Coordinates of C-alpha atoms and ligand atoms in Angstrom, one line a residue:
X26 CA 124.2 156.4 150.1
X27 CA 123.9 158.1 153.4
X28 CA 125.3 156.5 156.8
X29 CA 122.1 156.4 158.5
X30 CA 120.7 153.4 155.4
X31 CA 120.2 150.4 157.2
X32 CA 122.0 147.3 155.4
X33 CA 122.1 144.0 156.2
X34 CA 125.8 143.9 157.1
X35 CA 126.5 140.1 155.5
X36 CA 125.5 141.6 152.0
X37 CA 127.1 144.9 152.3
X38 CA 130.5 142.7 152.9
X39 CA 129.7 141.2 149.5
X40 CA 129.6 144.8 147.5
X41 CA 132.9 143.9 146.0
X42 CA 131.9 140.2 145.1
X43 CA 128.3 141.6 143.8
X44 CA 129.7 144.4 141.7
X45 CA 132.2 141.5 139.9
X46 CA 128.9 139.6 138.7
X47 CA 127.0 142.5 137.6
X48 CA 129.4 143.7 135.7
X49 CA 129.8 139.8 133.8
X50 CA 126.4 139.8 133.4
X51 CA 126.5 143.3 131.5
X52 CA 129.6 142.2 129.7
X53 CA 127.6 139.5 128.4
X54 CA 124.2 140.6 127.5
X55 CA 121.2 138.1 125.9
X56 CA 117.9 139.3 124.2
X57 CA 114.9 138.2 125.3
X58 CA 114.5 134.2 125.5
X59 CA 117.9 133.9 124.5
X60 CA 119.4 134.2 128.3
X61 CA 121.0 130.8 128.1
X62 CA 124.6 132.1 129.7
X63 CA 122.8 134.4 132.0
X64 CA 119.9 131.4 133.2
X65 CA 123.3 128.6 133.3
X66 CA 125.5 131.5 135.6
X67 CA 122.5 132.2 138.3
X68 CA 121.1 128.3 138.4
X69 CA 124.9 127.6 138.5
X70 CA 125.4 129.9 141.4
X71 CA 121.9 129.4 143.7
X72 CA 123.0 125.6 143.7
X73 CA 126.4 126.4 144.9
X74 CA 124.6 128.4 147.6
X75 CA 122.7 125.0 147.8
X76 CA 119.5 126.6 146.7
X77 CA 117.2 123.8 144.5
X78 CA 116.6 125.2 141.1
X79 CA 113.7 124.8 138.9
X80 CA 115.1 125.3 135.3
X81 CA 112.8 125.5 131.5
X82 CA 109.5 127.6 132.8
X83 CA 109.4 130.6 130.1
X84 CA 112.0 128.7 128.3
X85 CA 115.5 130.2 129.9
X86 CA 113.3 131.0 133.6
X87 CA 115.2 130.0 136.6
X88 CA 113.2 129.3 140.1
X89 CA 115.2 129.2 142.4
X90 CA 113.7 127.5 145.8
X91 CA 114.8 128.3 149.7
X92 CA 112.8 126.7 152.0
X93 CA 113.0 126.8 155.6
X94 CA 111.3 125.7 158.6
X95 CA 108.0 124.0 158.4
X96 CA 105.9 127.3 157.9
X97 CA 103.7 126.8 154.7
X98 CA 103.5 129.8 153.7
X99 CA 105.6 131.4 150.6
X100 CA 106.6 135.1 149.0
X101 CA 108.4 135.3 145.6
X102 CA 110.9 137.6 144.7
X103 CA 111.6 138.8 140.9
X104 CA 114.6 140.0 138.7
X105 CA 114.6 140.3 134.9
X106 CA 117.6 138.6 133.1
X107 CA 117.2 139.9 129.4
X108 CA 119.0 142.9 127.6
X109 CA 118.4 144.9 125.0
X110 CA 119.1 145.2 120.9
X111 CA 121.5 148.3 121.6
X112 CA 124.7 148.4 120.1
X113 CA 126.9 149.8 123.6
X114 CA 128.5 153.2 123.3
X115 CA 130.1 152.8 126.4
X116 CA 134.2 151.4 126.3
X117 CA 135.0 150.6 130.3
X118 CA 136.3 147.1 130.9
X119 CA 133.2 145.8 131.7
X120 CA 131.1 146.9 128.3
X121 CA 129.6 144.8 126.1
X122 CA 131.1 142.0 124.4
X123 CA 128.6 141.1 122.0
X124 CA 128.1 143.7 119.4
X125 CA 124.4 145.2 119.0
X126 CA 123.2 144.2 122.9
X127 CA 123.5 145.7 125.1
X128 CA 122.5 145.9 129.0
X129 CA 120.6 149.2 129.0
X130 CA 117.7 148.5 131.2
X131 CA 119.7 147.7 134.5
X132 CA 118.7 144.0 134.3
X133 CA 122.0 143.1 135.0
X134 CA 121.6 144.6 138.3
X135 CA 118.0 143.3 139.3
X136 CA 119.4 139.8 138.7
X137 CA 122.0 140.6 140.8
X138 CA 120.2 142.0 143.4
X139 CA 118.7 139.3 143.4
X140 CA 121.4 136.7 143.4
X141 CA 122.5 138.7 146.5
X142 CA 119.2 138.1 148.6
X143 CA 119.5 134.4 147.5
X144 CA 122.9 133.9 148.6
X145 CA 122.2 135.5 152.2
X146 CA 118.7 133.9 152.5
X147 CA 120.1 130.7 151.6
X148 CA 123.1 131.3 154.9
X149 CA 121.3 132.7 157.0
X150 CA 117.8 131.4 156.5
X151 CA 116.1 133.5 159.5
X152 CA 112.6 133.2 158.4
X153 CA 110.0 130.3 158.6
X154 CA 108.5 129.6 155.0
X155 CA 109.5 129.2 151.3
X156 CA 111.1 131.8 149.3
X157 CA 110.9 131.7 145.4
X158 CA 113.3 133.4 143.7
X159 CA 112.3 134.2 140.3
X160 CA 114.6 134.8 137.5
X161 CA 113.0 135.5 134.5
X162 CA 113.1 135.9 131.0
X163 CA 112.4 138.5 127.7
X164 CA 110.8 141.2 130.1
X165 CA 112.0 143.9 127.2
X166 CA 110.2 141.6 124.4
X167 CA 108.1 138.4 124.4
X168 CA 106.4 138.9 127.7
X169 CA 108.4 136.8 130.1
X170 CA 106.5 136.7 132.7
X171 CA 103.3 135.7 131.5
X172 CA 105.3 132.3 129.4
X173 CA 106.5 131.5 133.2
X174 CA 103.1 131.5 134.5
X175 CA 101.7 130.0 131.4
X176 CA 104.2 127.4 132.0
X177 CA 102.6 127.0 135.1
X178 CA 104.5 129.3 137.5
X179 CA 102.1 130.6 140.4
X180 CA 100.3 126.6 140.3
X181 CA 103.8 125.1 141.1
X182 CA 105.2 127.9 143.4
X183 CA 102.2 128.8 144.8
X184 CA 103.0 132.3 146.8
X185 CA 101.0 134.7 148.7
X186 CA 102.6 137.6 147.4
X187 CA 105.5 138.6 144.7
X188 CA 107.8 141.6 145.0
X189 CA 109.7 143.1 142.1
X190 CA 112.4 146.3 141.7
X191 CA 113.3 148.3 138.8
X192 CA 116.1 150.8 138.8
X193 CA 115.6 154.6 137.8
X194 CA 117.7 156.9 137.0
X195 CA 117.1 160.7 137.7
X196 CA 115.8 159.4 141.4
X197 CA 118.7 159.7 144.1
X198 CA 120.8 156.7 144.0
X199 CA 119.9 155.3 147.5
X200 CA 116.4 156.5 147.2
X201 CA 113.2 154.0 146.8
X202 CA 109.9 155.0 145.2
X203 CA 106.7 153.4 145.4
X204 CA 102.6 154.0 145.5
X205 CA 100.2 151.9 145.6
X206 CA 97.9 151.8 142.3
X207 CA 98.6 152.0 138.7
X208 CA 102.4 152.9 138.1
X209 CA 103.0 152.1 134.6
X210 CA 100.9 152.1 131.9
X211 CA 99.7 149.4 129.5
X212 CA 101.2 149.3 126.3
X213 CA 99.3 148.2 123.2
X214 CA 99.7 148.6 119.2
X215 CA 98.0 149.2 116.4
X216 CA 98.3 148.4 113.0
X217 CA 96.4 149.9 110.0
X218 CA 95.9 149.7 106.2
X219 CA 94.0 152.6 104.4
X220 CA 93.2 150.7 101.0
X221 CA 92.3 153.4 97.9
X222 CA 93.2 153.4 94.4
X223 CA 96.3 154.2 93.1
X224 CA 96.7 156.3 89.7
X225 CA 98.4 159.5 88.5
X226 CA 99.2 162.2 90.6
X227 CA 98.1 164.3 88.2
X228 CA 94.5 163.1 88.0
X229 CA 93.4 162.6 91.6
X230 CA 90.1 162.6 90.2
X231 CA 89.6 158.8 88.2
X232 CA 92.0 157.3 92.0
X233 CA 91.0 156.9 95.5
X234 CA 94.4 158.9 97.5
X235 CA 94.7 156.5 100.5
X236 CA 97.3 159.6 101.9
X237 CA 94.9 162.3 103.2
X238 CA 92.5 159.5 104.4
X239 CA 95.5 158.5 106.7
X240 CA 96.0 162.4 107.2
X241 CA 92.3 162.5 108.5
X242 CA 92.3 159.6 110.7
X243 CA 95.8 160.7 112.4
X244 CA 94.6 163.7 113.2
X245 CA 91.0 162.7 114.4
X246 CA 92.8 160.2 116.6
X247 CA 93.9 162.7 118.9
X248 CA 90.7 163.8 119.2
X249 CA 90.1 160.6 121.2
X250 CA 92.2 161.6 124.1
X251 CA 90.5 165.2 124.2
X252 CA 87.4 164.5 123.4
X253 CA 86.4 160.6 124.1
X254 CA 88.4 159.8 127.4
X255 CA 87.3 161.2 130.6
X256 CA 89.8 164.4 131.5
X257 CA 91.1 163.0 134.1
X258 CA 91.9 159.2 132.7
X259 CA 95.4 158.8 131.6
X260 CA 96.4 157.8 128.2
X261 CA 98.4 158.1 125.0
X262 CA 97.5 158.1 121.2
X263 CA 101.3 158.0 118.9
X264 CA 101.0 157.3 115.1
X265 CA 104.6 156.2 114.7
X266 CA 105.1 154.7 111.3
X267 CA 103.4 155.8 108.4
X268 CA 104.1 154.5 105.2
X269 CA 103.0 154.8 101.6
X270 CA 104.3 155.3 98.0
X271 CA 107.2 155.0 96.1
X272 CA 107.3 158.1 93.6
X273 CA 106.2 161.4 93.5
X274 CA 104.2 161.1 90.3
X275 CA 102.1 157.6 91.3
X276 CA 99.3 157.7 94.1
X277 CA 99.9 154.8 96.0
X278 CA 96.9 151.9 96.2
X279 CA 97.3 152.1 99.9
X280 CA 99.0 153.7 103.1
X281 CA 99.6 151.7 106.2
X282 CA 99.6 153.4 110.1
X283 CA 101.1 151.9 113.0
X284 CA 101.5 153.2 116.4
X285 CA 101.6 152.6 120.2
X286 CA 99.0 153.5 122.6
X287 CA 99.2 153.5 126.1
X288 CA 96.7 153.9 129.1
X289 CA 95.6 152.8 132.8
X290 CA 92.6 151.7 133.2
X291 CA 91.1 148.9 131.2
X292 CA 87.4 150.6 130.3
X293 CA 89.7 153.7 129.1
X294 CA 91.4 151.2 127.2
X295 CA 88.0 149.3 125.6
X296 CA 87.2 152.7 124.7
X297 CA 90.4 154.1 122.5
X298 CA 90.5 150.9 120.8
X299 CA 86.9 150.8 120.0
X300 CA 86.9 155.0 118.7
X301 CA 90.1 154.0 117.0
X302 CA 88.5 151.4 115.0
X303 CA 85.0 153.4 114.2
X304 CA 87.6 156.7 113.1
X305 CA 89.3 154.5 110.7
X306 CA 86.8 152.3 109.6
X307 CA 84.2 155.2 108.9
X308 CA 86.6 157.7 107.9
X309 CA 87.7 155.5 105.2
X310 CA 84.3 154.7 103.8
X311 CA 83.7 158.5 103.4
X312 CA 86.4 159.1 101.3
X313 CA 85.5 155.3 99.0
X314 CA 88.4 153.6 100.7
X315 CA 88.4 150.6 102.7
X316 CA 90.3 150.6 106.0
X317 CA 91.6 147.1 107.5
X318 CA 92.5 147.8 111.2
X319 CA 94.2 145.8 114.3
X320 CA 94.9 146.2 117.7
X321 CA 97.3 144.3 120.0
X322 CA 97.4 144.3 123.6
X323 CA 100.6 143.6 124.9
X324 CA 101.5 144.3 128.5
X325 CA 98.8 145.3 131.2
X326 CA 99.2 148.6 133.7
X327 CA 101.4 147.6 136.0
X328 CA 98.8 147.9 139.2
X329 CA 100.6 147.8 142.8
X330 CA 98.2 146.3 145.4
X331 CA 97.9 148.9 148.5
X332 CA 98.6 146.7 151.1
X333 CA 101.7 145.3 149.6
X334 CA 103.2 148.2 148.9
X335 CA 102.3 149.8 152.3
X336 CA 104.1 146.9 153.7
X337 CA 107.0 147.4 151.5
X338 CA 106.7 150.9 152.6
X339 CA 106.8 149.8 156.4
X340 CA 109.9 148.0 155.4
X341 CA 111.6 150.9 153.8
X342 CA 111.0 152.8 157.2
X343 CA 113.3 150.5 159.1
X344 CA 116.0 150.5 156.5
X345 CA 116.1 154.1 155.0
X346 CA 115.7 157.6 156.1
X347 CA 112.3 159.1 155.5
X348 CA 113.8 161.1 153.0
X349 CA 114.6 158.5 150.9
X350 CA 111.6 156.9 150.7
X351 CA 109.6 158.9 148.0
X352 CA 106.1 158.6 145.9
X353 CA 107.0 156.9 142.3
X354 CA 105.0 159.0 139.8
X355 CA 103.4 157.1 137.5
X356 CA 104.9 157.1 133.6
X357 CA 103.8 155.6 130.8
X358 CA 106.2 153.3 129.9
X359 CA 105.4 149.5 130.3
X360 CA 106.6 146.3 132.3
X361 CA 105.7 142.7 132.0
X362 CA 105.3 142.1 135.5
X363 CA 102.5 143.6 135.6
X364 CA 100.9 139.7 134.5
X365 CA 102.7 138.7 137.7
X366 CA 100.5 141.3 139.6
X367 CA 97.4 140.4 138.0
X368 CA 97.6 136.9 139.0
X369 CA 99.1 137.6 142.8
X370 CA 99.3 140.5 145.2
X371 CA 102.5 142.8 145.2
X372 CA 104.5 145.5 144.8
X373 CA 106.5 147.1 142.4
X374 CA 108.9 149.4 143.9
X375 CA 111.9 151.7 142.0
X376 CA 115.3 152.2 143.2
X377 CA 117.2 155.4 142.2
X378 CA 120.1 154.9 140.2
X379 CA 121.1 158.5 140.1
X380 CA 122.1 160.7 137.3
X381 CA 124.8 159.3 135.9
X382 CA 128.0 160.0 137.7
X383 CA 128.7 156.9 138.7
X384 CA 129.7 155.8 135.4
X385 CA 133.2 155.1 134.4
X386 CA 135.4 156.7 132.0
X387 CA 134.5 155.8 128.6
X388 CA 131.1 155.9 128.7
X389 CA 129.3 157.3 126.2
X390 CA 127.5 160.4 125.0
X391 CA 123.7 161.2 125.8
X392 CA 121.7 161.5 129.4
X393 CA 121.8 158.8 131.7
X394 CA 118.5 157.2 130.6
X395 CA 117.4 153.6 130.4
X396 CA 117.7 152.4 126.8
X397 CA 120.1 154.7 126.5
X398 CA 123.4 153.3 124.3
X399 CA 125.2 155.4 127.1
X400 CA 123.5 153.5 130.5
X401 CA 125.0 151.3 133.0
X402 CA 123.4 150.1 136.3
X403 CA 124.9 151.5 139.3
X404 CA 126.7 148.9 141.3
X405 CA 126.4 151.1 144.3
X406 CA 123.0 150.5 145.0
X407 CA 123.3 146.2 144.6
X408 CA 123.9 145.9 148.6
X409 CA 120.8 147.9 149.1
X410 CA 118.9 146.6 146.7
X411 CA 119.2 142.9 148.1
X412 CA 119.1 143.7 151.5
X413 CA 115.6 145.6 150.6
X414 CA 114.6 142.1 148.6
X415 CA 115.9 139.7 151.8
X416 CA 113.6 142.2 154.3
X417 CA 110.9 141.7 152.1
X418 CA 110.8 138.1 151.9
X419 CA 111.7 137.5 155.6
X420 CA 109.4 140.2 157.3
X421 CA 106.4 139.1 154.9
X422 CA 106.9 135.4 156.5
X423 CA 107.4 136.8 159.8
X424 CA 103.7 138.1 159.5
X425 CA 100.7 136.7 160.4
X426 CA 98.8 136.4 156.8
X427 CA 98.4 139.2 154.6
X428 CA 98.3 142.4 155.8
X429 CA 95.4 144.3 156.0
X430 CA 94.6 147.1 153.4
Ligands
LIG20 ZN1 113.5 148.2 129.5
LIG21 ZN1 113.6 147.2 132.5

């Protein structure tokens, strides 16, 4: 990180203390729901710091609540607690102890980013208003976010605006990217069954082959991003699993398709799954089969409102050098926050984790990439990271209302 980054001095005295509880957090990873240890250690510290806790939302959530002042007005902060089923490839101290999870998203370090904002907000408590800090649960499975609010999370803590941070590697550590708009896709699957007739292979003629039905409709699929979607609309089509017979001289009575697909905008969205369903439907009944066909939406685009981010932006400017303050390209991975951003304004921002050399001997094989068996969050960037989450909170509630877009 270069001298001219602007930390708030407090935290960057805590680096050493920070770095000890990220790496217990990684040593100890949960799944999704399953952060009991992780949920007990972060209520246990915000109520040292003499932060109130609200414990159950999401089942393992943890709100934790700093109020100061008589201001009514609130922001929210947000860290993911959950981990991974990775079996660790990595052998420094601090890997994990629980075979087959792993820490491989860099949750451990959003939480304690996080925990680091709390425990200087909760000191320091410059700022008029209510904080929320929001710890929560399963972002990698299960949908965290949205149990939290269905458990009635932006009713009780209502909040004007909600700020989030993922780590990324291959982006300078000590770097931030954000943009406003769409930055991660949706992510949806699909699930079908091609039902012929099975028989022997060696008279195709008295079966219905369910196999180059499901050769037909994977291939005309594709044909949905190149020829259905507008050019310019941004999505994916992958057939994933495909699955049918047992021996080479039997046709199979049926072959079942799954996949993932993953887009930005809603209508584009309405309009794969509805070609999807009319290719395998139709296609089926050409050949005599029968085709039985669903489609799950799981996690929204992740949509960044434009005057949040530009105010995270403006935020940025007073802690980093322009340089480090970059445009986050949109992927097409997913992220459960994105329910958080449908409900309430806010920003999504990613801090660079670097490529990798910060890890310590014994790690693994393999590049440096998020749910990789090989990752670890870099501790260097905890300091900035909470100091960047304490600016956001305490400049939002220095402001008068939201800004403008
Ligand atoms: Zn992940
Ligand atoms: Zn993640």
């Amino acid at each position: 990180m270069t001298a001219a980054t602007k930390l708030i001095d407090a935290i960057a005295d805590q680096a050493d203390y920070l770095k000890t509880v990220r790496r217990d957090i990684h040593a100890h990873p949960e799944l999704s729901f399953e952060e009991t240890r992780t949920a007990d250690l972060v209520a246990g510290l915000l109520t040292e710091w003499g932060i109130p806790v609200h414990r159950g939302m999401g089942k393992t959530g943890v709100v934790g609540i700093v109020k100061n002042g008589n201001s009514s007005r609130a922001v929210g902060l947000r860290a993911d607690m959950d981990a991974l089923p990775i079996h660790e490839a990595n052998h420094f101290a601090h890997a994990s102890r629980h075979p087959g999870k792993m820490h491989a998203c860099g949750h451990d370090g959003h939480t304690t980013m996080l925990l680091g904002a709390a425990q200087y907000l909760a000191k320091h408590r410059d700022f008029d208003g209510t904080v929320y800090l929001i710890f929560q649960p399963a972002e990698e499975h299960g949908g965290g976010a949205r149990e939290m609010m269905r458990d009635g999370l932006f009713k009780r803590f209502p909040m004007e605006a909600v700020f989030g941070l993922h780590n990324m590697p291959g982006i300078a550590a000590g770097t931030i990217a954000l943009s406003p708009g769409a930055v991660l896709a949706s992510n949806n699957e699909f699930k079908l069954t091609i039902h012929g007739k099975g028989g022997h292979a060696a008279m195709p003629h008295l079966a219905i082959d369910p196999i180059p039905v499901a050769g037909q409709i994977m291939q005309a699929f594709q044909t949905i991003i190149t020829r259905n979607k507008k050019p310019l609309e941004t999505a994916v089509i992958s057939v994933t699993m495909l699955n049918a017979g047992s021996t080479p001289n039997v046709i199979p009575d049926s072959c079942e398709m799954q996949g993932t697909v993953r887009a930005y905008s809603a209508e584009t969205l309405d309009l794969i799954e509805r070609r999807m369903r009319e290719i395998a439907e139709q296609t089926g009944a050409v050949f005599g089969a029968t085709v039985s066909f669903e489609f799950r939406r799981n996690y929204p685009a992740t949509i960044n409102h434009a005057a949040e981010t530009e105010f995270a932006r403006e935020v940025l400017r007073g802690m980093l050098p322009a340089e480090r303050i970059v445009t986050q390209t949109p992927i097409m991975a997913a992220e459960d926050f994105a329910f958080m951003l449908e409900a309430v304004p806010g920003c999504y921002a990613f801090i660079g984790n670097g490529d990798g050399d910060h890890r310590l001997p014994g790690h693994g094989e393999g590049p440096c990439l998020v749910h990789n068996a090989s990752y670890d969050f870099n501790d260097a960037l905890l300091p900035l990271g909470a100091s960047f989450l304490v600016e956001l909170a305490a400049q939002w509630l220095r402001r008068e209302g939201r800004p403008a877009a």
